[in-house]
């Protein structure tokens, strides 16, 4: 649930079934708006909850859980006195503190990737460019296993694959996000897992591209140089006005989350240019079919 002011300035609840991450970020954004509206500094807000301005910053960015006492004190400081409105905020905080399904795999996932899964589950549109591999949301289990075996050789491989497959459930839920994937032809040329796994992966991409919410484009070698050469990235968009678009760039041991307007503008421009340089969806399916045939 996300609290939004109605025409009377009161808070009403809207059910959102996309995990606690979006709730945490949205609630933090609403608390920030209340603080700014009342002309209260982060330092003063921090004093009110026996913390620091850094703690207020983490709360407002949705990067930490919420203590009910802190929420009550902040609402009092911000002049929110209506009992029903306060309870809606507190209910949001309780839901935001609930662990997402991926937390059961926290022993396998670095914290920065757990954050991404939460955002991925909450997004309404995901645009991704992948230079070297098929995007994770579009991988078959055996392809995913082959990819992961390059970095891990342990007894937890089955659980690692389970995380990948569980992430993919968003493609088939009642309100699936729009997925727009641009895949460099180099990724299709690389037979990850051997010829059979590679062929089945190509066929899987063709099947997924038939879903109304999934678009797959191939960026062919013939496109020549392009603005994102060698750099895979994703852009996530959310329904909630409190949440800005986020650019996600993953490295071997960390990830970057960019939401500054100038960064978003640059990456959106690059993504738009890639979509023009890439083959149209229909032609892309023909390329995928050819790779499947020749695998």
PDB file of C-alpha atoms in Angstrom:
ATOM      1  CA  UNK A   1       0.000   0.000   0.000  1.00  0.00           C
ATOM      2  CA  UNK A   2       1.169   3.497  -0.735  1.00  0.00           C
ATOM      3  CA  UNK A   3      -0.302   6.516   0.961  1.00  0.00           C
ATOM      4  CA  UNK A   4      -1.411   9.352  -1.269  1.00  0.00           C
ATOM      5  CA  UNK A   5      -3.223  12.584  -0.397  1.00  0.00           C
ATOM      6  CA  UNK A   6      -6.740  12.841  -1.779  1.00  0.00           C
ATOM      7  CA  UNK A   7      -8.597  16.029  -2.697  1.00  0.00           C
ATOM      8  CA  UNK A   8      -9.186  16.818   0.967  1.00  0.00           C
ATOM      9  CA  UNK A   9      -5.514  16.482   1.854  1.00  0.00           C
ATOM     10  CA  UNK A  10      -6.153  13.266   3.758  1.00  0.00           C
ATOM     11  CA  UNK A  11      -4.185  10.101   3.127  1.00  0.00           C
ATOM     12  CA  UNK A  12      -5.765   7.160   1.373  1.00  0.00           C
ATOM     13  CA  UNK A  13      -4.238   3.734   0.743  1.00  0.00           C
ATOM     14  CA  UNK A  14      -3.650   2.169  -2.633  1.00  0.00           C
ATOM     15  CA  UNK A  15      -2.776  -1.512  -2.765  1.00  0.00           C
ATOM     16  CA  UNK A  16       0.518  -2.295  -4.423  1.00  0.00           C
ATOM     17  CA  UNK A  17       1.694  -5.889  -4.734  1.00  0.00           C
ATOM     18  CA  UNK A  18       5.237  -5.343  -5.874  1.00  0.00           C
ATOM     19  CA  UNK A  19       7.238  -5.924  -2.710  1.00  0.00           C
ATOM     20  CA  UNK A  20       8.504  -3.897   0.250  1.00  0.00           C
ATOM     21  CA  UNK A  21      11.276  -2.009  -1.577  1.00  0.00           C
ATOM     22  CA  UNK A  22       8.881   0.262  -3.424  1.00  0.00           C
ATOM     23  CA  UNK A  23       6.912   0.854  -0.226  1.00  0.00           C
ATOM     24  CA  UNK A  24      10.038   1.850   1.653  1.00  0.00           C
ATOM     25  CA  UNK A  25      11.165   4.288  -1.032  1.00  0.00           C
ATOM     26  CA  UNK A  26       7.695   5.752  -1.500  1.00  0.00           C
ATOM     27  CA  UNK A  27       7.123   6.228   2.223  1.00  0.00           C
ATOM     28  CA  UNK A  28      10.538   7.830   2.575  1.00  0.00           C
ATOM     29  CA  UNK A  29       9.664  10.216  -0.242  1.00  0.00           C
ATOM     30  CA  UNK A  30       6.420  11.208   1.458  1.00  0.00           C
ATOM     31  CA  UNK A  31       8.220  11.875   4.736  1.00  0.00           C
ATOM     32  CA  UNK A  32      10.735  14.023   2.865  1.00  0.00           C
ATOM     33  CA  UNK A  33       7.927  16.015   1.233  1.00  0.00           C
ATOM     34  CA  UNK A  34       6.314  16.617   4.630  1.00  0.00           C
ATOM     35  CA  UNK A  35       9.616  17.776   6.100  1.00  0.00           C
ATOM     36  CA  UNK A  36      10.338  20.159   3.239  1.00  0.00           C
ATOM     37  CA  UNK A  37       6.775  21.480   3.225  1.00  0.00           C
ATOM     38  CA  UNK A  38       7.138  22.400   6.886  1.00  0.00           C
ATOM     39  CA  UNK A  39      10.565  23.975   6.436  1.00  0.00           C
ATOM     40  CA  UNK A  40      12.286  21.525   8.775  1.00  0.00           C
ATOM     41  CA  UNK A  41      15.946  20.648   8.283  1.00  0.00           C
ATOM     42  CA  UNK A  42      17.313  17.103   8.314  1.00  0.00           C
ATOM     43  CA  UNK A  43      19.267  18.016  11.423  1.00  0.00           C
ATOM     44  CA  UNK A  44      16.115  19.071  13.298  1.00  0.00           C
ATOM     45  CA  UNK A  45      14.268  15.970  12.134  1.00  0.00           C
ATOM     46  CA  UNK A  46      17.196  13.824  13.260  1.00  0.00           C
ATOM     47  CA  UNK A  47      17.118  15.426  16.716  1.00  0.00           C
ATOM     48  CA  UNK A  48      13.405  14.613  16.959  1.00  0.00           C
ATOM     49  CA  UNK A  49      14.086  10.889  16.599  1.00  0.00           C
ATOM     50  CA  UNK A  50      17.296  10.885  18.606  1.00  0.00           C
ATOM     51  CA  UNK A  51      19.358  10.374  15.461  1.00  0.00           C
ATOM     52  CA  UNK A  52      21.389  12.278  12.913  1.00  0.00           C
ATOM     53  CA  UNK A  53      20.701  14.020   9.624  1.00  0.00           C
ATOM     54  CA  UNK A  54      22.342  11.005   7.947  1.00  0.00           C
ATOM     55  CA  UNK A  55      19.694   8.716   9.439  1.00  0.00           C
ATOM     56  CA  UNK A  56      16.943  10.996   8.102  1.00  0.00           C
ATOM     57  CA  UNK A  57      18.598  10.879   4.691  1.00  0.00           C
ATOM     58  CA  UNK A  58      18.640   7.055   4.747  1.00  0.00           C
ATOM     59  CA  UNK A  59      14.980   6.966   5.814  1.00  0.00           C
ATOM     60  CA  UNK A  60      13.924   9.389   3.084  1.00  0.00           C
ATOM     61  CA  UNK A  61      15.807   7.425   0.419  1.00  0.00           C
ATOM     62  CA  UNK A  62      14.203   4.169   1.568  1.00  0.00           C
ATOM     63  CA  UNK A  63      17.572   2.604   2.348  1.00  0.00           C
ATOM     64  CA  UNK A  64      16.722   1.431   5.842  1.00  0.00           C
ATOM     65  CA  UNK A  65      13.779   0.013   7.751  1.00  0.00           C
ATOM     66  CA  UNK A  66      11.367   2.126   9.782  1.00  0.00           C
ATOM     67  CA  UNK A  67      10.926   2.108  13.556  1.00  0.00           C
ATOM     68  CA  UNK A  68       7.336   2.818  14.520  1.00  0.00           C
ATOM     69  CA  UNK A  69       8.437   5.224  17.267  1.00  0.00           C
ATOM     70  CA  UNK A  70      10.481   7.233  14.748  1.00  0.00           C
ATOM     71  CA  UNK A  71       7.541   7.493  12.351  1.00  0.00           C
ATOM     72  CA  UNK A  72       5.219   8.655  15.136  1.00  0.00           C
ATOM     73  CA  UNK A  73       7.697  11.311  16.276  1.00  0.00           C
ATOM     74  CA  UNK A  74       8.304  12.560  12.740  1.00  0.00           C
ATOM     75  CA  UNK A  75       4.589  12.782  11.976  1.00  0.00           C
ATOM     76  CA  UNK A  76       4.106  14.822  15.153  1.00  0.00           C
ATOM     77  CA  UNK A  77       6.992  17.100  14.186  1.00  0.00           C
ATOM     78  CA  UNK A  78       5.503  17.543  10.696  1.00  0.00           C
ATOM     79  CA  UNK A  79       2.067  18.424  12.037  1.00  0.00           C
ATOM     80  CA  UNK A  80       0.248  15.254  10.985  1.00  0.00           C
ATOM     81  CA  UNK A  81      -2.326  14.918  13.764  1.00  0.00           C
ATOM     82  CA  UNK A  82      -5.272  13.156  12.115  1.00  0.00           C
ATOM     83  CA  UNK A  83      -5.518   9.684  13.669  1.00  0.00           C
ATOM     84  CA  UNK A  84      -6.514   7.898  10.469  1.00  0.00           C
ATOM     85  CA  UNK A  85      -3.796   9.584   8.442  1.00  0.00           C
ATOM     86  CA  UNK A  86      -1.167   8.683  11.036  1.00  0.00           C
ATOM     87  CA  UNK A  87      -2.338   5.065  11.098  1.00  0.00           C
ATOM     88  CA  UNK A  88      -2.062   4.837   7.307  1.00  0.00           C
ATOM     89  CA  UNK A  89       1.556   5.965   7.500  1.00  0.00           C
ATOM     90  CA  UNK A  90       2.266   3.473  10.285  1.00  0.00           C
ATOM     91  CA  UNK A  91       0.615   0.668   8.342  1.00  0.00           C
ATOM     92  CA  UNK A  92       2.824   1.498   5.372  1.00  0.00           C
ATOM     93  CA  UNK A  93       5.878   1.368   7.600  1.00  0.00           C
ATOM     94  CA  UNK A  94       4.907  -2.074   8.904  1.00  0.00           C
ATOM     95  CA  UNK A  95       4.450  -3.417   5.374  1.00  0.00           C
ATOM     96  CA  UNK A  96       7.691  -1.803   4.208  1.00  0.00           C
ATOM     97  CA  UNK A  97       9.526  -3.656   6.970  1.00  0.00           C
ATOM     98  CA  UNK A  98       8.270  -7.036   5.767  1.00  0.00           C
ATOM     99  CA  UNK A  99      11.052  -8.997   4.040  1.00  0.00           C
ATOM    100  CA  UNK A 100      10.707  -9.704   0.315  1.00  0.00           C
ATOM    101  CA  UNK A 101      10.876 -13.282  -0.974  1.00  0.00           C
ATOM    102  CA  UNK A 102      14.517 -12.788  -1.932  1.00  0.00           C
ATOM    103  CA  UNK A 103      15.553 -12.291   1.693  1.00  0.00           C
ATOM    104  CA  UNK A 104      15.487 -16.043   2.214  1.00  0.00           C
ATOM    105  CA  UNK A 105      18.442 -16.129  -0.169  1.00  0.00           C
ATOM    106  CA  UNK A 106      20.338 -13.357   1.618  1.00  0.00           C
ATOM    107  CA  UNK A 107      23.203 -15.735   2.379  1.00  0.00           C
ATOM    108  CA  UNK A 108      23.812 -15.960  -1.376  1.00  0.00           C
ATOM    109  CA  UNK A 109      23.023 -12.435  -2.520  1.00  0.00           C
ATOM    110  CA  UNK A 110      25.217  -9.397  -1.949  1.00  0.00           C
ATOM    111  CA  UNK A 111      23.221  -6.540  -0.454  1.00  0.00           C
ATOM    112  CA  UNK A 112      23.560  -4.411  -3.582  1.00  0.00           C
ATOM    113  CA  UNK A 113      21.924  -7.114  -5.692  1.00  0.00           C
ATOM    114  CA  UNK A 114      19.144  -7.684  -3.185  1.00  0.00           C
ATOM    115  CA  UNK A 115      18.317  -4.008  -3.616  1.00  0.00           C
ATOM    116  CA  UNK A 116      18.101  -4.488  -7.375  1.00  0.00           C
ATOM    117  CA  UNK A 117      15.743  -7.455  -7.088  1.00  0.00           C
ATOM    118  CA  UNK A 118      13.431  -5.358  -4.937  1.00  0.00           C
ATOM    119  CA  UNK A 119      13.420  -2.584  -7.540  1.00  0.00           C
ATOM    120  CA  UNK A 120      12.981  -5.072 -10.377  1.00  0.00           C
ATOM    121  CA  UNK A 121       9.932  -6.574  -8.676  1.00  0.00           C
ATOM    122  CA  UNK A 122       8.472  -3.080  -8.259  1.00  0.00           C
ATOM    123  CA  UNK A 123       9.153  -1.689 -11.733  1.00  0.00           C
ATOM    124  CA  UNK A 124       6.424  -1.188 -14.314  1.00  0.00           C
ATOM    125  CA  UNK A 125       8.892  -0.878 -17.199  1.00  0.00           C
ATOM    126  CA  UNK A 126      12.391  -2.296 -17.604  1.00  0.00           C
ATOM    127  CA  UNK A 127      14.540  -1.365 -20.575  1.00  0.00           C
ATOM    128  CA  UNK A 128      17.815  -3.234 -20.764  1.00  0.00           C
ATOM    129  CA  UNK A 129      20.812  -3.421 -23.054  1.00  0.00           C
ATOM    130  CA  UNK A 130      22.992  -6.500 -22.717  1.00  0.00           C
ATOM    131  CA  UNK A 131      26.315  -6.648 -24.503  1.00  0.00           C
ATOM    132  CA  UNK A 132      27.594 -10.100 -23.556  1.00  0.00           C
ATOM    133  CA  UNK A 133      24.816 -12.383 -22.295  1.00  0.00           C
ATOM    134  CA  UNK A 134      21.069 -12.903 -22.530  1.00  0.00           C
ATOM    135  CA  UNK A 135      19.419 -10.717 -19.837  1.00  0.00           C
ATOM    136  CA  UNK A 136      18.747 -12.556 -16.577  1.00  0.00           C
ATOM    137  CA  UNK A 137      14.958 -12.144 -16.790  1.00  0.00           C
ATOM    138  CA  UNK A 138      14.989 -13.948 -20.146  1.00  0.00           C
ATOM    139  CA  UNK A 139      17.359 -16.828 -19.371  1.00  0.00           C
ATOM    140  CA  UNK A 140      16.455 -20.507 -19.296  1.00  0.00           C
ATOM    141  CA  UNK A 141      17.396 -22.410 -16.125  1.00  0.00           C
ATOM    142  CA  UNK A 142      20.217 -24.292 -17.872  1.00  0.00           C
ATOM    143  CA  UNK A 143      21.590 -21.137 -19.480  1.00  0.00           C
ATOM    144  CA  UNK A 144      21.485 -19.420 -16.080  1.00  0.00           C
ATOM    145  CA  UNK A 145      23.290 -22.366 -14.494  1.00  0.00           C
ATOM    146  CA  UNK A 146      26.011 -22.231 -17.146  1.00  0.00           C
ATOM    147  CA  UNK A 147      26.475 -18.490 -16.617  1.00  0.00           C
ATOM    148  CA  UNK A 148      26.644 -18.814 -12.835  1.00  0.00           C
ATOM    149  CA  UNK A 149      29.087 -21.716 -12.988  1.00  0.00           C
ATOM    150  CA  UNK A 150      31.620 -19.284 -14.430  1.00  0.00           C
ATOM    151  CA  UNK A 151      31.728 -17.424 -11.138  1.00  0.00           C
ATOM    152  CA  UNK A 152      30.622 -20.010  -8.569  1.00  0.00           C
ATOM    153  CA  UNK A 153      31.445 -23.636  -7.911  1.00  0.00           C
ATOM    154  CA  UNK A 154      29.620 -24.544  -4.727  1.00  0.00           C
ATOM    155  CA  UNK A 155      26.787 -26.605  -3.323  1.00  0.00           C
ATOM    156  CA  UNK A 156      24.391 -23.662  -3.555  1.00  0.00           C
ATOM    157  CA  UNK A 157      24.118 -23.636  -7.346  1.00  0.00           C
ATOM    158  CA  UNK A 158      20.542 -24.961  -7.310  1.00  0.00           C
ATOM    159  CA  UNK A 159      19.467 -22.138  -5.001  1.00  0.00           C
ATOM    160  CA  UNK A 160      21.253 -19.568  -7.153  1.00  0.00           C
ATOM    161  CA  UNK A 161      19.300 -20.776 -10.164  1.00  0.00           C
ATOM    162  CA  UNK A 162      16.102 -20.700  -8.097  1.00  0.00           C
ATOM    163  CA  UNK A 163      16.619 -16.991  -7.451  1.00  0.00           C
ATOM    164  CA  UNK A 164      16.975 -16.340 -11.184  1.00  0.00           C
ATOM    165  CA  UNK A 165      13.824 -18.297 -12.011  1.00  0.00           C
ATOM    166  CA  UNK A 166      11.853 -16.725  -9.155  1.00  0.00           C
ATOM    167  CA  UNK A 167      12.742 -13.271 -10.497  1.00  0.00           C
ATOM    168  CA  UNK A 168      11.213 -14.237 -13.826  1.00  0.00           C
ATOM    169  CA  UNK A 169       7.766 -14.732 -12.301  1.00  0.00           C
ATOM    170  CA  UNK A 170       7.172 -11.000 -12.812  1.00  0.00           C
ATOM    171  CA  UNK A 171       6.849 -11.688 -16.553  1.00  0.00           C
ATOM    172  CA  UNK A 172       3.679 -13.697 -16.022  1.00  0.00           C
ATOM    173  CA  UNK A 173       1.939 -12.010 -13.099  1.00  0.00           C
ATOM    174  CA  UNK A 174      -1.411 -10.239 -13.450  1.00  0.00           C
ATOM    175  CA  UNK A 175       0.225  -6.821 -13.876  1.00  0.00           C
ATOM    176  CA  UNK A 176       3.544  -7.655 -15.547  1.00  0.00           C
ATOM    177  CA  UNK A 177       6.122  -4.981 -16.246  1.00  0.00           C
ATOM    178  CA  UNK A 178       6.932  -3.997 -19.801  1.00  0.00           C
ATOM    179  CA  UNK A 179      10.260  -5.589 -20.733  1.00  0.00           C
ATOM    180  CA  UNK A 180      12.185  -4.073 -23.644  1.00  0.00           C
ATOM    181  CA  UNK A 181      15.461  -5.899 -24.164  1.00  0.00           C
ATOM    182  CA  UNK A 182      18.145  -5.006 -26.686  1.00  0.00           C
ATOM    183  CA  UNK A 183      20.690  -7.797 -27.016  1.00  0.00           C
ATOM    184  CA  UNK A 184      23.987  -7.387 -28.823  1.00  0.00           C
ATOM    185  CA  UNK A 185      24.534 -10.012 -31.511  1.00  0.00           C
ATOM    186  CA  UNK A 186      27.777 -10.926 -29.742  1.00  0.00           C
ATOM    187  CA  UNK A 187      25.687 -12.424 -26.922  1.00  0.00           C
ATOM    188  CA  UNK A 188      23.831 -14.612 -29.409  1.00  0.00           C
ATOM    189  CA  UNK A 189      27.069 -15.777 -30.999  1.00  0.00           C
ATOM    190  CA  UNK A 190      28.441 -17.014 -27.668  1.00  0.00           C
ATOM    191  CA  UNK A 191      27.275 -20.640 -27.087  1.00  0.00           C
ATOM    192  CA  UNK A 192      26.950 -20.504 -23.305  1.00  0.00           C
ATOM    193  CA  UNK A 193      26.478 -24.012 -21.917  1.00  0.00           C
ATOM    194  CA  UNK A 194      27.055 -25.725 -25.256  1.00  0.00           C
ATOM    195  CA  UNK A 195      25.040 -26.009 -28.453  1.00  0.00           C
ATOM    196  CA  UNK A 196      21.894 -27.584 -26.960  1.00  0.00           C
ATOM    197  CA  UNK A 197      21.586 -25.053 -24.143  1.00  0.00           C
ATOM    198  CA  UNK A 198      22.307 -22.258 -26.594  1.00  0.00           C
ATOM    199  CA  UNK A 199      19.642 -23.461 -29.044  1.00  0.00           C
ATOM    200  CA  UNK A 200      17.028 -23.794 -26.305  1.00  0.00           C
ATOM    201  CA  UNK A 201      17.891 -20.304 -25.068  1.00  0.00           C
ATOM    202  CA  UNK A 202      17.354 -18.839 -28.531  1.00  0.00           C
ATOM    203  CA  UNK A 203      14.012 -20.656 -28.801  1.00  0.00           C
ATOM    204  CA  UNK A 204      13.072 -19.393 -25.330  1.00  0.00           C
ATOM    205  CA  UNK A 205      13.747 -15.796 -26.385  1.00  0.00           C
ATOM    206  CA  UNK A 206      11.449 -16.265 -29.381  1.00  0.00           C
ATOM    207  CA  UNK A 207       8.688 -17.631 -27.130  1.00  0.00           C
ATOM    208  CA  UNK A 208       9.025 -14.799 -24.627  1.00  0.00           C
ATOM    209  CA  UNK A 209       8.943 -12.206 -27.391  1.00  0.00           C
ATOM    210  CA  UNK A 210       5.419 -13.401 -28.183  1.00  0.00           C
ATOM    211  CA  UNK A 211       4.230 -12.117 -24.799  1.00  0.00           C
ATOM    212  CA  UNK A 212       2.434  -8.767 -25.119  1.00  0.00           C
ATOM    213  CA  UNK A 213       4.667  -7.200 -22.462  1.00  0.00           C
ATOM    214  CA  UNK A 214       8.016  -8.372 -23.875  1.00  0.00           C
ATOM    215  CA  UNK A 215       9.942  -6.830 -26.772  1.00  0.00           C
ATOM    216  CA  UNK A 216      13.269  -8.234 -27.937  1.00  0.00           C
ATOM    217  CA  UNK A 217      15.566  -6.476 -30.381  1.00  0.00           C
ATOM    218  CA  UNK A 218      18.928  -7.677 -31.680  1.00  0.00           C
ATOM    219  CA  UNK A 219      21.706  -5.144 -32.206  1.00  0.00           C
ATOM    220  CA  UNK A 220      23.521  -6.672 -35.186  1.00  0.00           C
ATOM    221  CA  UNK A 221      27.223  -6.538 -35.951  1.00  0.00           C
ATOM    222  CA  UNK A 222      26.315  -4.527 -39.039  1.00  0.00           C
ATOM    223  CA  UNK A 223      25.179  -1.644 -36.808  1.00  0.00           C
ATOM    224  CA  UNK A 224      28.856  -0.860 -36.273  1.00  0.00           C
ATOM    225  CA  UNK A 225      29.904   1.382 -33.415  1.00  0.00           C
ATOM    226  CA  UNK A 226      27.335   2.540 -30.882  1.00  0.00           C
ATOM    227  CA  UNK A 227      27.152   4.704 -27.778  1.00  0.00           C
ATOM    228  CA  UNK A 228      26.937   1.826 -25.279  1.00  0.00           C
ATOM    229  CA  UNK A 229      29.778  -0.304 -26.668  1.00  0.00           C
ATOM    230  CA  UNK A 230      30.854  -2.806 -24.008  1.00  0.00           C
ATOM    231  CA  UNK A 231      28.574  -1.385 -21.300  1.00  0.00           C
ATOM    232  CA  UNK A 232      25.426  -3.257 -20.277  1.00  0.00           C
ATOM    233  CA  UNK A 233      22.806  -1.348 -18.300  1.00  0.00           C
ATOM    234  CA  UNK A 234      19.128  -1.269 -17.374  1.00  0.00           C
ATOM    235  CA  UNK A 235      16.635   1.546 -16.844  1.00  0.00           C
ATOM    236  CA  UNK A 236      13.773   0.907 -14.430  1.00  0.00           C
ATOM    237  CA  UNK A 237      10.591   2.975 -14.299  1.00  0.00           C
ATOM    238  CA  UNK A 238       7.916   2.921 -11.583  1.00  0.00           C
ATOM    239  CA  UNK A 239       4.246   3.869 -11.371  1.00  0.00           C
ATOM    240  CA  UNK A 240       4.692   5.830  -8.157  1.00  0.00           C
ATOM    241  CA  UNK A 241       5.428   9.518  -8.602  1.00  0.00           C
ATOM    242  CA  UNK A 242       7.726   9.369  -5.548  1.00  0.00           C
ATOM    243  CA  UNK A 243      10.115   7.075  -7.401  1.00  0.00           C
ATOM    244  CA  UNK A 244      12.422   8.461 -10.084  1.00  0.00           C
ATOM    245  CA  UNK A 245      13.667   6.329 -12.948  1.00  0.00           C
ATOM    246  CA  UNK A 246      16.782   4.405 -11.963  1.00  0.00           C
ATOM    247  CA  UNK A 247      19.729   3.371 -14.119  1.00  0.00           C
ATOM    248  CA  UNK A 248      21.357   0.150 -12.938  1.00  0.00           C
ATOM    249  CA  UNK A 249      24.923  -0.796 -13.858  1.00  0.00           C
ATOM    250  CA  UNK A 250      26.345  -4.016 -12.467  1.00  0.00           C
ATOM    251  CA  UNK A 251      30.021  -4.770 -11.882  1.00  0.00           C
ATOM    252  CA  UNK A 252      31.717  -7.934 -10.649  1.00  0.00           C
ATOM    253  CA  UNK A 253      31.612  -6.967  -6.983  1.00  0.00           C
ATOM    254  CA  UNK A 254      29.249  -3.991  -6.827  1.00  0.00           C
ATOM    255  CA  UNK A 255      26.612  -2.005  -8.675  1.00  0.00           C
ATOM    256  CA  UNK A 256      25.702   1.607  -9.370  1.00  0.00           C
ATOM    257  CA  UNK A 257      22.217   3.076  -9.037  1.00  0.00           C
ATOM    258  CA  UNK A 258      21.897   6.387 -10.869  1.00  0.00           C
ATOM    259  CA  UNK A 259      18.883   8.674 -10.523  1.00  0.00           C
ATOM    260  CA  UNK A 260      20.274  12.159 -11.173  1.00  0.00           C
ATOM    261  CA  UNK A 261      18.424  13.908 -13.990  1.00  0.00           C
ATOM    262  CA  UNK A 262      21.550  14.390 -16.088  1.00  0.00           C
ATOM    263  CA  UNK A 263      22.488  10.704 -15.782  1.00  0.00           C
ATOM    264  CA  UNK A 264      18.965   9.573 -16.636  1.00  0.00           C
ATOM    265  CA  UNK A 265      18.849  11.872 -19.658  1.00  0.00           C
ATOM    266  CA  UNK A 266      22.142  10.473 -20.962  1.00  0.00           C
ATOM    267  CA  UNK A 267      21.226   6.821 -20.547  1.00  0.00           C
ATOM    268  CA  UNK A 268      17.720   7.302 -21.938  1.00  0.00           C
ATOM    269  CA  UNK A 269      19.248   8.977 -24.986  1.00  0.00           C
ATOM    270  CA  UNK A 270      21.693   6.097 -25.439  1.00  0.00           C
ATOM    271  CA  UNK A 271      18.909   3.522 -25.051  1.00  0.00           C
ATOM    272  CA  UNK A 272      16.756   5.327 -27.605  1.00  0.00           C
ATOM    273  CA  UNK A 273      19.634   5.368 -30.086  1.00  0.00           C
ATOM    274  CA  UNK A 274      20.283   1.671 -29.520  1.00  0.00           C
ATOM    275  CA  UNK A 275      16.632   0.861 -30.211  1.00  0.00           C
ATOM    276  CA  UNK A 276      16.904   2.690 -33.543  1.00  0.00           C
ATOM    277  CA  UNK A 277      20.177   0.972 -34.500  1.00  0.00           C
ATOM    278  CA  UNK A 278      18.862  -2.461 -33.510  1.00  0.00           C
ATOM    279  CA  UNK A 279      16.794  -4.573 -35.864  1.00  0.00           C
ATOM    280  CA  UNK A 280      13.019  -4.233 -35.579  1.00  0.00           C
ATOM    281  CA  UNK A 281      11.340  -6.878 -33.382  1.00  0.00           C
ATOM    282  CA  UNK A 282      10.148  -8.929 -36.353  1.00  0.00           C
ATOM    283  CA  UNK A 283      13.577  -9.010 -37.985  1.00  0.00           C
ATOM    284  CA  UNK A 284      15.146  -9.714 -34.612  1.00  0.00           C
ATOM    285  CA  UNK A 285      13.046 -12.860 -34.239  1.00  0.00           C
ATOM    286  CA  UNK A 286      14.353 -14.042 -37.617  1.00  0.00           C
ATOM    287  CA  UNK A 287      17.922 -13.558 -36.391  1.00  0.00           C
ATOM    288  CA  UNK A 288      17.155 -15.502 -33.229  1.00  0.00           C
ATOM    289  CA  UNK A 289      15.595 -18.314 -35.273  1.00  0.00           C
ATOM    290  CA  UNK A 290      18.703 -18.468 -37.455  1.00  0.00           C
ATOM    291  CA  UNK A 291      20.962 -18.752 -34.419  1.00  0.00           C
ATOM    292  CA  UNK A 292      18.707 -21.472 -32.990  1.00  0.00           C
ATOM    293  CA  UNK A 293      18.848 -23.376 -36.279  1.00  0.00           C
ATOM    294  CA  UNK A 294      22.624 -23.215 -36.489  1.00  0.00           C
ATOM    295  CA  UNK A 295      23.368 -23.946 -32.834  1.00  0.00           C
TER     296      UNK A 295
END
